[in-house]
Amino acid sequence: MKKIFYGWYILAVGMIGAFLSAGSSQLFMSIMLKPLTAEFGWSRTETTGAITTGTILAGLLALPFGIMADRYGPRVLTTAGALISALMYFLLTKCSALWEFYLFFVTARIVSTNTLSSIVPRTAAVNWFRRFRGRAIGLLSMATPLGSSFLAFLAQLIMENHGWRSVFQTFAWVMVVFQAIPAGLILRRRPEDLGLKPDGVEQEVDPLQAAPKNVTEEEHWTLREALKTSSLWYITGASVLGLMVNAGIGFHLVAYYTDVGIAAYYAVGAMSVYALTGAFGNALWGFLSETISERLLAMYIMLLTALAIFYLQGISGTTDAFLFAVFFGLTSRGEGTLVNVLVANYYGRRSFGTINGFIYPFNMLGLGFGPLMASFAFDMSGSYRGVFYLFMGLSLIAALLLWLARKPKKS
């Protein structure tokens, strides 16, 4: 019986961490918003400001986390990140002042985002997989939105019976037992540390499987070298535009649905479908990238996104709303997965964390400006039509940038 490649254990721990990192996500905290404001008398703006602050700082600190991920690997960073997050959750149960809430939650948001859901686990996946890199990153990307959906539901159940403090207390113990301990015992920096190669024994290929893309000798670039290539800037620009569009549409989807006469109950249901199909879309596009060019797939996604937004403007009923949710979820969410695969395959694994850490702050700008842009456009015109056309144009520009982002060659 063939021994299971150790990289799959690495990936499993990473997926658990990405799943649990949703405990500091926007969706999860939306469940906690009213109980916190009701008990302490804080305004909703004051409370949600912690989420915004944590998100911005997580993006700004992505590069240092990326450098540490390349240098030290996931074992130390993920274990420490899980323990710090657990400590912050526990301290949140004791907080009574707004500054305490900001200190504890923002710290948890920064640490969990970088060590559990984005930079560190994706760097580990890139180091341990090459032929199966697409599915590894896709599965990691799937875990966080699934965690957001499940943990928000779990938090609501706990809160209804035991209060909001019990939610954070429960999550603190869950983080220690299901992430900190497994991470400390299982995670390793690179397969070479255990005398292995990426994907296991690369020479053994199952003849019944679909033929993978040709795996040539991987080049390794430093961030300084990568910054001199136009492709990195094209990829970054496309990633920012894609996230701007996805965030803008996703944030305003329920509001738009109700504006066109769809009942709020069905609007929220369609939004849930969008989130779930988006999660599975991450894995789908990751698997496809192992046999089809990830650059062409990313271009295809952006073109389909533009088409989906065009369709969105003509919906008139519940069926249309759910059809759009499925289509947009499957197309739009895969862009992030494919960008990570693209960066890894273009610039190698040795500095992936650092290069990805450079791109991440720009992505956060896209995530922040997309919803704001749509809100401003609606306030000025009373309609989403203009900004939806703008988002279609941005999707087409992103597709063009990806077409220009050819694989660089070292001189």
mmCIF file of C-alpha atoms in Angstrom:
data_model
loop_
_atom_site.group_PDB
_atom_site.id
_atom_site.type_symbol
_atom_site.label_atom_id
_atom_site.label_comp_id
_atom_site.label_asym_id
_atom_site.label_seq_id
_atom_site.Cartn_x
_atom_site.Cartn_y
_atom_site.Cartn_z
ATOM 1 C CA MET A 1 0.000 0.000 0.000
ATOM 2 C CA LYS A 2 1.383 3.343 -1.054
ATOM 3 C CA LYS A 3 2.248 5.660 1.822
ATOM 4 C CA ILE A 4 0.305 8.933 2.000
ATOM 5 C CA PHE A 5 2.484 11.890 1.055
ATOM 6 C CA TYR A 6 3.258 13.986 4.136
ATOM 7 C CA GLY A 7 2.251 17.164 2.297
ATOM 8 C CA TRP A 8 -1.407 16.156 2.572
ATOM 9 C CA TYR A 9 -1.115 16.257 6.363
ATOM 10 C CA ILE A 10 0.416 19.723 6.044
ATOM 11 C CA LEU A 11 -2.516 20.763 3.867
ATOM 12 C CA ALA A 12 -5.086 19.287 6.278
ATOM 13 C CA VAL A 13 -3.688 21.314 9.176
ATOM 14 C CA GLY A 14 -3.651 24.399 6.958
ATOM 15 C CA MET A 15 -7.291 23.874 5.994
ATOM 16 C CA ILE A 16 -8.331 23.546 9.649
ATOM 17 C CA GLY A 17 -6.517 26.784 10.417
ATOM 18 C CA ALA A 18 -8.125 28.585 7.474
ATOM 19 C CA PHE A 19 -11.527 27.269 8.590
ATOM 20 C CA LEU A 20 -11.026 28.467 12.175
ATOM 21 C CA SER A 21 -9.570 31.829 11.118
ATOM 22 C CA ALA A 22 -13.122 32.773 10.135
ATOM 23 C CA GLY A 23 -13.663 33.425 13.855
ATOM 24 C CA SER A 24 -12.361 36.947 13.237
ATOM 25 C CA SER A 25 -14.005 37.381 9.816
ATOM 26 C CA GLN A 26 -16.510 40.060 8.865
ATOM 27 C CA LEU A 27 -19.353 37.572 8.497
ATOM 28 C CA PHE A 28 -18.681 36.055 11.913
ATOM 29 C CA MET A 29 -18.428 39.445 13.629
ATOM 30 C CA SER A 30 -21.683 40.571 12.015
ATOM 31 C CA ILE A 31 -23.363 38.011 14.319
ATOM 32 C CA MET A 32 -21.680 39.614 17.347
ATOM 33 C CA LEU A 33 -22.461 43.223 16.401
ATOM 34 C CA LYS A 34 -25.843 43.703 18.097
ATOM 35 C CA PRO A 35 -24.971 41.878 21.377
ATOM 36 C CA LEU A 36 -21.812 43.976 21.772
ATOM 37 C CA THR A 37 -23.530 47.292 21.064
ATOM 38 C CA ALA A 38 -26.463 46.373 23.293
ATOM 39 C CA GLU A 39 -24.291 45.487 26.304
ATOM 40 C CA PHE A 40 -21.713 48.274 26.122
ATOM 41 C CA GLY A 41 -23.647 51.059 24.418
ATOM 42 C CA TRP A 42 -21.075 51.405 21.645
ATOM 43 C CA SER A 43 -22.278 52.622 18.263
ATOM 44 C CA ARG A 44 -22.206 50.266 15.328
ATOM 45 C CA THR A 45 -19.604 52.490 13.683
ATOM 46 C CA GLU A 46 -17.352 52.255 16.740
ATOM 47 C CA THR A 47 -17.715 48.472 16.884
ATOM 48 C CA THR A 48 -17.221 47.739 13.175
ATOM 49 C CA GLY A 49 -14.261 50.111 13.162
ATOM 50 C CA ALA A 50 -12.281 47.334 14.855
ATOM 51 C CA ILE A 51 -12.964 45.037 11.893
ATOM 52 C CA THR A 52 -11.869 47.703 9.411
ATOM 53 C CA THR A 53 -8.753 48.525 11.424
ATOM 54 C CA GLY A 54 -7.805 44.869 11.754
ATOM 55 C CA THR A 55 -8.303 44.226 8.037
ATOM 56 C CA ILE A 56 -6.182 47.215 6.993
ATOM 57 C CA LEU A 57 -3.366 46.384 9.404
ATOM 58 C CA ALA A 58 -3.440 42.710 8.387
ATOM 59 C CA GLY A 59 -2.844 43.813 4.810
ATOM 60 C CA LEU A 60 -0.084 46.275 5.695
ATOM 61 C CA LEU A 61 1.742 43.647 7.772
ATOM 62 C CA ALA A 62 1.447 40.891 5.164
ATOM 63 C CA LEU A 63 4.947 41.491 3.785
ATOM 64 C CA PRO A 64 6.750 40.956 7.137
ATOM 65 C CA PHE A 65 4.670 37.804 7.675
ATOM 66 C CA GLY A 66 5.574 36.666 4.167
ATOM 67 C CA ILE A 67 9.286 37.158 4.819
ATOM 68 C CA MET A 68 9.002 35.178 8.067
ATOM 69 C CA ALA A 69 7.030 32.428 6.289
ATOM 70 C CA ASP A 70 9.840 31.996 3.755
ATOM 71 C CA ARG A 71 12.512 32.053 6.442
ATOM 72 C CA TYR A 72 10.987 30.053 9.293
ATOM 73 C CA GLY A 73 8.181 28.023 7.723
ATOM 74 C CA PRO A 74 4.670 27.380 9.055
ATOM 75 C CA ARG A 75 5.371 25.370 12.199
ATOM 76 C CA VAL A 76 6.468 28.228 14.462
ATOM 77 C CA LEU A 77 4.258 30.882 12.866
ATOM 78 C CA THR A 78 1.037 28.864 12.750
ATOM 79 C CA THR A 79 1.441 27.471 16.261
ATOM 80 C CA ALA A 80 2.212 30.927 17.653
ATOM 81 C CA GLY A 81 -0.589 32.472 15.609
ATOM 82 C CA ALA A 82 -3.143 29.975 16.923
ATOM 83 C CA LEU A 83 -2.029 30.487 20.533
ATOM 84 C CA ILE A 84 -2.089 34.282 20.221
ATOM 85 C CA SER A 85 -5.533 34.167 18.583
ATOM 86 C CA ALA A 86 -6.802 31.903 21.372
ATOM 87 C CA LEU A 87 -5.402 34.282 23.984
ATOM 88 C CA MET A 88 -7.091 37.249 22.305
ATOM 89 C CA TYR A 89 -10.422 35.395 22.183
ATOM 90 C CA PHE A 90 -10.113 34.628 25.885
ATOM 91 C CA LEU A 91 -9.262 38.260 26.705
ATOM 92 C CA LEU A 92 -12.274 39.406 24.682
ATOM 93 C CA THR A 93 -14.470 37.598 27.221
ATOM 94 C CA LYS A 94 -13.026 39.902 29.892
ATOM 95 C CA CYS A 95 -13.142 43.208 28.025
ATOM 96 C CA SER A 96 -15.356 46.060 29.204
ATOM 97 C CA ALA A 97 -13.956 49.080 27.365
ATOM 98 C CA LEU A 98 -13.864 49.941 23.679
ATOM 99 C CA TRP A 99 -10.078 50.279 23.607
ATOM 100 C CA GLU A 100 -9.753 46.764 25.042
ATOM 101 C CA PHE A 101 -12.056 45.399 22.355
ATOM 102 C CA TYR A 102 -9.960 47.102 19.665
ATOM 103 C CA LEU A 103 -6.677 45.853 21.107
ATOM 104 C CA PHE A 104 -7.770 42.227 21.476
ATOM 105 C CA PHE A 105 -9.849 41.888 18.308
ATOM 106 C CA VAL A 106 -7.481 43.779 15.989
ATOM 107 C CA THR A 107 -4.572 41.635 17.219
ATOM 108 C CA ALA A 108 -6.579 38.461 16.590
ATOM 109 C CA ARG A 109 -7.572 39.698 13.126
ATOM 110 C CA ILE A 110 -3.994 40.547 12.121
ATOM 111 C CA VAL A 111 -2.500 37.314 13.423
ATOM 112 C CA SER A 112 -5.175 34.887 12.252
ATOM 113 C CA THR A 113 -5.436 36.434 8.783
ATOM 114 C CA ASN A 114 -1.723 36.147 8.080
ATOM 115 C CA THR A 115 -0.774 32.969 9.933
ATOM 116 C CA LEU A 116 -3.921 30.852 9.533
ATOM 117 C CA SER A 117 -5.763 31.847 6.356
ATOM 118 C CA SER A 118 -3.540 33.583 3.825
ATOM 119 C CA ILE A 119 0.212 34.125 3.735
ATOM 120 C CA VAL A 120 1.619 31.334 5.922
ATOM 121 C CA PRO A 121 -0.579 28.342 4.919
ATOM 122 C CA ARG A 122 -0.419 29.240 1.220
ATOM 123 C CA THR A 123 3.354 29.524 1.414
ATOM 124 C CA ALA A 124 3.399 26.049 2.979
ATOM 125 C CA ALA A 125 1.158 24.677 0.218
ATOM 126 C CA VAL A 126 3.395 26.141 -2.480
ATOM 127 C CA ASN A 127 6.473 24.612 -0.850
ATOM 128 C CA TRP A 128 4.982 21.145 -0.478
ATOM 129 C CA PHE A 129 3.180 20.880 -3.815
ATOM 130 C CA ARG A 130 4.042 21.599 -7.400
ATOM 131 C CA ARG A 131 2.108 19.303 -9.740
ATOM 132 C CA PHE A 132 -0.838 19.398 -7.279
ATOM 133 C CA ARG A 133 -0.307 23.050 -6.350
ATOM 134 C CA GLY A 134 -3.583 24.184 -7.886
ATOM 135 C CA ARG A 135 -5.768 21.852 -5.843
ATOM 136 C CA ALA A 136 -3.786 22.543 -2.668
ATOM 137 C CA ILE A 137 -4.287 26.309 -2.906
ATOM 138 C CA GLY A 138 -7.875 25.832 -4.063
ATOM 139 C CA LEU A 139 -8.740 23.676 -1.065
ATOM 140 C CA LEU A 140 -7.107 26.157 1.302
ATOM 141 C CA SER A 141 -9.068 29.008 -0.279
ATOM 142 C CA MET A 142 -12.274 26.988 0.099
ATOM 143 C CA ALA A 143 -11.819 26.467 3.841
ATOM 144 C CA THR A 144 -12.169 30.096 4.976
ATOM 145 C CA PRO A 145 -15.588 30.889 3.424
ATOM 146 C CA LEU A 146 -16.885 27.512 4.600
ATOM 147 C CA GLY A 147 -15.635 28.361 8.075
ATOM 148 C CA SER A 148 -17.348 31.753 7.954
ATOM 149 C CA SER A 149 -20.698 30.147 7.151
ATOM 150 C CA PHE A 150 -20.439 27.321 9.698
ATOM 151 C CA LEU A 151 -18.879 29.285 12.571
ATOM 152 C CA ALA A 152 -21.392 32.116 12.236
ATOM 153 C CA PHE A 153 -24.191 29.558 12.622
ATOM 154 C CA LEU A 154 -22.424 27.903 15.577
ATOM 155 C CA ALA A 155 -21.811 31.266 17.237
ATOM 156 C CA GLN A 156 -25.497 32.125 16.974
ATOM 157 C CA LEU A 157 -26.467 28.853 18.666
ATOM 158 C CA ILE A 158 -23.986 29.342 21.517
ATOM 159 C CA MET A 159 -24.934 32.986 21.966
ATOM 160 C CA GLU A 160 -28.662 32.275 22.190
ATOM 161 C CA ASN A 161 -28.071 29.812 25.039
ATOM 162 C CA HIS A 162 -25.007 31.131 26.864
ATOM 163 C CA GLY A 163 -24.227 34.683 25.679
ATOM 164 C CA TRP A 164 -21.561 36.227 23.456
ATOM 165 C CA ARG A 165 -18.707 35.750 25.944
ATOM 166 C CA SER A 166 -19.161 31.987 25.771
ATOM 167 C CA VAL A 167 -18.696 32.195 21.998
ATOM 168 C CA PHE A 168 -15.207 33.634 22.319
ATOM 169 C CA GLN A 169 -14.348 31.320 25.203
ATOM 170 C CA THR A 170 -15.378 28.278 23.155
ATOM 171 C CA PHE A 171 -13.414 29.442 20.146
ATOM 172 C CA ALA A 172 -10.317 30.000 22.282
ATOM 173 C CA TRP A 173 -10.280 26.344 23.336
ATOM 174 C CA VAL A 174 -11.121 25.143 19.830
ATOM 175 C CA MET A 175 -8.182 27.126 18.458
ATOM 176 C CA VAL A 176 -5.768 25.528 20.923
ATOM 177 C CA VAL A 177 -6.992 21.947 20.528
ATOM 178 C CA PHE A 178 -7.631 21.835 16.787
ATOM 179 C CA GLN A 179 -4.938 24.180 15.481
ATOM 180 C CA ALA A 180 -2.115 25.036 17.885
ATOM 181 C CA ILE A 181 -1.428 21.459 18.984
ATOM 182 C CA PRO A 182 -1.666 19.823 15.497
ATOM 183 C CA ALA A 183 0.408 22.649 13.972
ATOM 184 C CA GLY A 184 3.176 22.183 16.525
ATOM 185 C CA LEU A 185 3.243 18.422 16.020
ATOM 186 C CA ILE A 186 2.762 18.111 12.238
ATOM 187 C CA LEU A 187 3.844 21.184 10.291
ATOM 188 C CA ARG A 188 7.262 21.335 8.641
ATOM 189 C CA ARG A 189 8.873 24.014 6.488
ATOM 190 C CA ARG A 190 9.649 22.122 3.261
ATOM 191 C CA PRO A 191 9.551 18.522 2.038
ATOM 192 C CA GLU A 192 13.339 18.505 1.761
ATOM 193 C CA ASP A 193 13.493 18.768 5.568
ATOM 194 C CA LEU A 194 12.093 15.210 5.668
ATOM 195 C CA GLY A 195 14.088 13.942 2.702
ATOM 196 C CA LEU A 196 11.117 14.309 0.337
ATOM 197 C CA LYS A 197 10.279 16.221 -2.828
ATOM 198 C CA PRO A 198 7.233 18.378 -3.621
ATOM 199 C CA ASP A 199 4.201 16.144 -4.353
ATOM 200 C CA GLY A 200 6.111 13.120 -3.004
ATOM 201 C CA VAL A 201 7.904 10.936 -5.549
ATOM 202 C CA GLU A 202 7.480 12.969 -8.726
ATOM 203 C CA GLN A 203 8.560 10.146 -11.007
ATOM 204 C CA GLU A 204 5.533 7.989 -10.106
ATOM 205 C CA VAL A 205 2.587 9.112 -12.226
ATOM 206 C CA ASP A 206 -0.683 7.207 -12.313
ATOM 207 C CA PRO A 207 -1.314 6.404 -16.002
ATOM 208 C CA LEU A 208 -5.070 6.439 -15.384
ATOM 209 C CA GLN A 209 -4.994 10.067 -14.281
ATOM 210 C CA ALA A 210 -5.356 12.945 -16.714
ATOM 211 C CA ALA A 211 -1.993 14.065 -17.964
ATOM 212 C CA PRO A 212 -0.774 17.045 -15.940
ATOM 213 C CA LYS A 213 0.833 20.104 -17.436
ATOM 214 C CA ASN A 214 4.509 19.708 -18.186
ATOM 215 C CA VAL A 215 6.442 20.316 -14.974
ATOM 216 C CA THR A 216 9.702 21.949 -15.954
ATOM 217 C CA GLU A 217 12.556 22.954 -13.692
ATOM 218 C CA GLU A 218 11.288 25.702 -11.399
ATOM 219 C CA GLU A 219 13.035 29.063 -11.357
ATOM 220 C CA HIS A 220 13.366 30.920 -8.073
ATOM 221 C CA TRP A 221 13.062 34.701 -7.928
ATOM 222 C CA THR A 222 13.594 37.123 -5.056
ATOM 223 C CA LEU A 223 11.120 39.951 -4.497
ATOM 224 C CA ARG A 224 13.695 42.451 -5.798
ATOM 225 C CA GLU A 225 14.053 40.447 -9.017
ATOM 226 C CA ALA A 226 10.308 39.924 -9.396
ATOM 227 C CA LEU A 227 9.588 43.641 -9.014
ATOM 228 C CA LYS A 228 11.664 44.282 -12.136
ATOM 229 C CA THR A 229 9.310 42.155 -14.261
ATOM 230 C CA SER A 230 6.209 43.703 -15.782
ATOM 231 C CA SER A 231 4.258 40.492 -15.211
ATOM 232 C CA LEU A 232 4.217 40.953 -11.421
ATOM 233 C CA TRP A 233 2.655 44.389 -11.829
ATOM 234 C CA TYR A 234 0.130 43.092 -14.351
ATOM 235 C CA ILE A 235 -0.831 40.259 -11.997
ATOM 236 C CA THR A 236 -1.102 42.644 -9.039
ATOM 237 C CA GLY A 237 -3.265 45.060 -11.022
ATOM 238 C CA ALA A 238 -5.561 42.283 -12.233
ATOM 239 C CA SER A 239 -5.860 40.881 -8.706
ATOM 240 C CA VAL A 240 -6.774 44.270 -7.227
ATOM 241 C CA LEU A 241 -9.375 44.973 -9.925
ATOM 242 C CA GLY A 242 -10.867 41.505 -9.580
ATOM 243 C CA LEU A 243 -11.207 41.808 -5.813
ATOM 244 C CA MET A 244 -12.613 45.326 -6.146
ATOM 245 C CA VAL A 245 -15.351 44.045 -8.446
ATOM 246 C CA ASN A 246 -16.117 40.952 -6.381
ATOM 247 C CA ALA A 247 -16.272 42.874 -3.104
ATOM 248 C CA GLY A 248 -18.370 45.650 -4.619
ATOM 249 C CA ILE A 249 -20.936 43.255 -6.063
ATOM 250 C CA GLY A 250 -20.952 40.880 -3.101
ATOM 251 C CA PHE A 251 -21.381 43.589 -0.464
ATOM 252 C CA HIS A 252 -24.330 45.221 -2.247
ATOM 253 C CA LEU A 253 -25.973 42.093 -3.638
ATOM 254 C CA VAL A 254 -28.749 41.787 -1.025
ATOM 255 C CA ALA A 255 -29.482 45.520 -1.230
ATOM 256 C CA TYR A 256 -29.695 45.372 -5.030
ATOM 257 C CA TYR A 257 -31.932 42.304 -4.969
ATOM 258 C CA THR A 258 -34.405 43.968 -2.606
ATOM 259 C CA ASP A 259 -34.264 47.178 -4.682
ATOM 260 C CA VAL A 260 -35.506 45.267 -7.738
ATOM 261 C CA GLY A 261 -38.366 43.705 -5.797
ATOM 262 C CA ILE A 262 -36.965 40.387 -4.550
ATOM 263 C CA ALA A 263 -38.117 39.509 -1.033
ATOM 264 C CA ALA A 264 -35.450 39.963 1.644
ATOM 265 C CA TYR A 265 -35.707 36.311 2.689
ATOM 266 C CA TYR A 266 -34.848 35.119 -0.824
ATOM 267 C CA ALA A 267 -32.198 37.805 -1.229
ATOM 268 C CA VAL A 268 -30.343 36.568 1.856
ATOM 269 C CA GLY A 269 -30.800 32.968 0.697
ATOM 270 C CA ALA A 270 -29.260 33.791 -2.675
ATOM 271 C CA MET A 271 -26.384 35.508 -0.882
ATOM 272 C CA SER A 272 -25.734 32.323 1.092
ATOM 273 C CA VAL A 273 -25.750 30.321 -2.138
ATOM 274 C CA TYR A 274 -23.234 32.773 -3.593
ATOM 275 C CA ALA A 275 -20.929 32.300 -0.601
ATOM 276 C CA LEU A 276 -21.105 28.493 -0.692
ATOM 277 C CA THR A 277 -20.686 28.155 -4.470
ATOM 278 C CA GLY A 278 -17.803 30.611 -4.226
ATOM 279 C CA ALA A 279 -16.110 28.388 -1.675
ATOM 280 C CA PHE A 280 -16.369 25.330 -3.908
ATOM 281 C CA GLY A 281 -15.429 27.449 -6.921
ATOM 282 C CA ASN A 282 -12.031 28.049 -5.308
ATOM 283 C CA ALA A 283 -11.355 24.309 -5.295
ATOM 284 C CA LEU A 284 -12.774 23.790 -8.790
ATOM 285 C CA TRP A 285 -10.519 26.346 -10.458
ATOM 286 C CA GLY A 286 -7.541 25.098 -8.465
ATOM 287 C CA PHE A 287 -8.048 21.565 -9.800
ATOM 288 C CA LEU A 288 -8.500 22.851 -13.360
ATOM 289 C CA SER A 289 -5.240 24.820 -13.162
ATOM 290 C CA GLU A 290 -3.326 21.545 -12.982
ATOM 291 C CA THR A 291 -4.256 20.681 -16.577
ATOM 292 C CA ILE A 292 -5.052 24.103 -18.091
ATOM 293 C CA SER A 293 -2.961 27.281 -17.993
ATOM 294 C CA GLU A 294 -3.771 29.185 -14.818
ATOM 295 C CA ARG A 295 -3.285 32.482 -16.689
ATOM 296 C CA LEU A 296 -5.863 31.555 -19.327
ATOM 297 C CA LEU A 297 -8.274 30.330 -16.647
ATOM 298 C CA ALA A 298 -7.922 33.612 -14.742
ATOM 299 C CA MET A 299 -8.597 35.551 -17.951
ATOM 300 C CA TYR A 300 -11.637 33.375 -18.614
ATOM 301 C CA ILE A 301 -12.930 34.048 -15.085
ATOM 302 C CA MET A 302 -12.700 37.817 -15.544
ATOM 303 C CA LEU A 303 -14.540 37.635 -18.874
ATOM 304 C CA LEU A 304 -17.261 35.472 -17.294
ATOM 305 C CA THR A 305 -17.473 37.938 -14.394
ATOM 306 C CA ALA A 306 -18.180 40.776 -16.839
ATOM 307 C CA LEU A 307 -20.856 38.641 -18.506
ATOM 308 C CA ALA A 308 -22.398 37.777 -15.123
ATOM 309 C CA ILE A 309 -22.641 41.460 -14.146
ATOM 310 C CA PHE A 310 -24.375 42.195 -17.444
ATOM 311 C CA TYR A 311 -26.884 39.449 -16.618
ATOM 312 C CA LEU A 312 -27.324 40.849 -13.093
ATOM 313 C CA GLN A 313 -28.745 44.100 -14.424
ATOM 314 C CA GLY A 314 -31.636 42.306 -16.092
ATOM 315 C CA ILE A 315 -32.798 39.990 -13.296
ATOM 316 C CA SER A 316 -36.478 40.258 -12.439
ATOM 317 C CA GLY A 317 -37.312 37.388 -10.112
ATOM 318 C CA THR A 318 -36.159 34.895 -7.515
ATOM 319 C CA THR A 319 -35.023 32.304 -10.061
ATOM 320 C CA ASP A 320 -32.778 34.863 -11.762
ATOM 321 C CA ALA A 321 -31.361 35.885 -8.393
ATOM 322 C CA PHE A 322 -30.334 32.339 -7.496
ATOM 323 C CA LEU A 323 -28.982 31.623 -10.987
ATOM 324 C CA PHE A 324 -26.771 34.695 -10.783
ATOM 325 C CA ALA A 325 -25.632 33.723 -7.270
ATOM 326 C CA VAL A 326 -24.481 30.302 -8.495
ATOM 327 C CA PHE A 327 -22.835 31.620 -11.662
ATOM 328 C CA PHE A 328 -21.111 34.582 -10.017
ATOM 329 C CA GLY A 329 -20.014 32.485 -7.061
ATOM 330 C CA LEU A 330 -18.373 29.853 -9.257
ATOM 331 C CA THR A 331 -16.625 32.412 -11.462
ATOM 332 C CA SER A 332 -15.631 35.325 -9.271
ATOM 333 C CA ARG A 333 -14.146 33.488 -6.278
ATOM 334 C CA GLY A 334 -11.626 31.463 -8.284
ATOM 335 C CA GLU A 335 -9.607 34.525 -9.232
ATOM 336 C CA GLY A 336 -7.752 34.641 -5.909
ATOM 337 C CA THR A 337 -6.808 30.964 -6.115
ATOM 338 C CA LEU A 338 -5.482 31.294 -9.644
ATOM 339 C CA VAL A 339 -3.462 34.419 -8.860
ATOM 340 C CA ASN A 340 -1.674 32.525 -6.077
ATOM 341 C CA VAL A 341 -0.952 29.615 -8.431
ATOM 342 C CA LEU A 342 0.226 32.043 -11.090
ATOM 343 C CA VAL A 343 2.649 33.800 -8.748
ATOM 344 C CA ALA A 344 4.015 30.488 -7.457
ATOM 345 C CA ASN A 345 4.518 29.027 -10.937
ATOM 346 C CA TYR A 346 6.101 32.219 -12.291
ATOM 347 C CA TYR A 347 8.444 33.055 -9.420
ATOM 348 C CA GLY A 348 9.025 29.765 -7.596
ATOM 349 C CA ARG A 349 8.540 28.710 -4.007
ATOM 350 C CA ARG A 350 11.583 30.048 -2.171
ATOM 351 C CA SER A 351 10.287 33.644 -1.960
ATOM 352 C CA PHE A 352 6.589 33.009 -2.525
ATOM 353 C CA GLY A 353 5.622 34.260 0.936
ATOM 354 C CA THR A 354 7.549 37.488 0.450
ATOM 355 C CA ILE A 355 6.183 38.138 -3.052
ATOM 356 C CA ASN A 356 2.636 37.264 -2.007
ATOM 357 C CA GLY A 357 3.068 39.490 1.023
ATOM 358 C CA PHE A 358 3.942 42.348 -1.317
ATOM 359 C CA ILE A 359 0.738 41.842 -3.354
ATOM 360 C CA TYR A 360 -1.582 41.368 -0.377
ATOM 361 C CA PRO A 361 -1.783 45.012 0.833
ATOM 362 C CA PHE A 362 -2.860 46.101 -2.654
ATOM 363 C CA ASN A 363 -5.550 43.413 -2.585
ATOM 364 C CA MET A 364 -6.864 44.855 0.676
ATOM 365 C CA LEU A 365 -7.261 48.223 -1.039
ATOM 366 C CA GLY A 366 -9.371 46.544 -3.701
ATOM 367 C CA LEU A 367 -11.508 44.814 -1.079
ATOM 368 C CA GLY A 368 -12.054 48.100 0.729
ATOM 369 C CA PHE A 369 -12.685 50.388 -2.239
ATOM 370 C CA GLY A 370 -15.068 48.111 -4.135
ATOM 371 C CA PRO A 371 -18.007 48.376 -1.677
ATOM 372 C CA LEU A 372 -17.235 52.051 -1.022
ATOM 373 C CA MET A 373 -17.243 52.841 -4.742
ATOM 374 C CA ALA A 374 -20.617 51.166 -5.225
ATOM 375 C CA SER A 375 -22.069 52.945 -2.179
ATOM 376 C CA PHE A 376 -20.883 56.333 -3.433
ATOM 377 C CA ALA A 377 -22.269 55.697 -6.917
ATOM 378 C CA PHE A 378 -25.650 54.682 -5.501
ATOM 379 C CA ASP A 379 -25.816 57.706 -3.189
ATOM 380 C CA MET A 380 -25.030 60.031 -6.090
ATOM 381 C CA SER A 381 -27.393 58.505 -8.662
ATOM 382 C CA GLY A 382 -29.908 56.417 -6.735
ATOM 383 C CA SER A 383 -29.016 53.401 -8.887
ATOM 384 C CA TYR A 384 -26.338 50.724 -9.210
ATOM 385 C CA ARG A 385 -26.508 50.665 -13.021
ATOM 386 C CA GLY A 386 -23.585 53.035 -13.619
ATOM 387 C CA VAL A 387 -21.210 51.344 -11.184
ATOM 388 C CA PHE A 388 -22.174 47.910 -12.510
ATOM 389 C CA TYR A 389 -21.099 49.002 -15.973
ATOM 390 C CA LEU A 390 -17.889 50.303 -14.420
ATOM 391 C CA PHE A 391 -17.320 46.938 -12.767
ATOM 392 C CA MET A 392 -17.837 45.229 -16.135
ATOM 393 C CA GLY A 393 -15.155 47.481 -17.621
ATOM 394 C CA LEU A 394 -12.758 46.791 -14.739
ATOM 395 C CA SER A 395 -13.252 43.044 -15.234
ATOM 396 C CA LEU A 396 -12.330 43.386 -18.905
ATOM 397 C CA ILE A 397 -9.249 45.447 -17.994
ATOM 398 C CA ALA A 398 -8.235 42.725 -15.507
ATOM 399 C CA ALA A 399 -8.569 40.117 -18.274
ATOM 400 C CA LEU A 400 -6.327 42.250 -20.508
ATOM 401 C CA LEU A 401 -3.699 42.594 -17.770
ATOM 402 C CA LEU A 402 -3.667 38.827 -17.309
ATOM 403 C CA TRP A 403 -3.244 38.327 -21.050
ATOM 404 C CA LEU A 404 -0.185 40.620 -20.882
ATOM 405 C CA ALA A 405 1.239 38.801 -17.824
ATOM 406 C CA ARG A 406 3.435 36.290 -19.650
ATOM 407 C CA LYS A 407 5.833 34.109 -17.704
ATOM 408 C CA PRO A 408 9.105 36.008 -17.183
ATOM 409 C CA LYS A 409 12.494 34.530 -17.928
ATOM 410 C CA LYS A 410 15.634 35.153 -15.957
ATOM 411 C CA SER A 411 18.316 36.852 -17.995
#
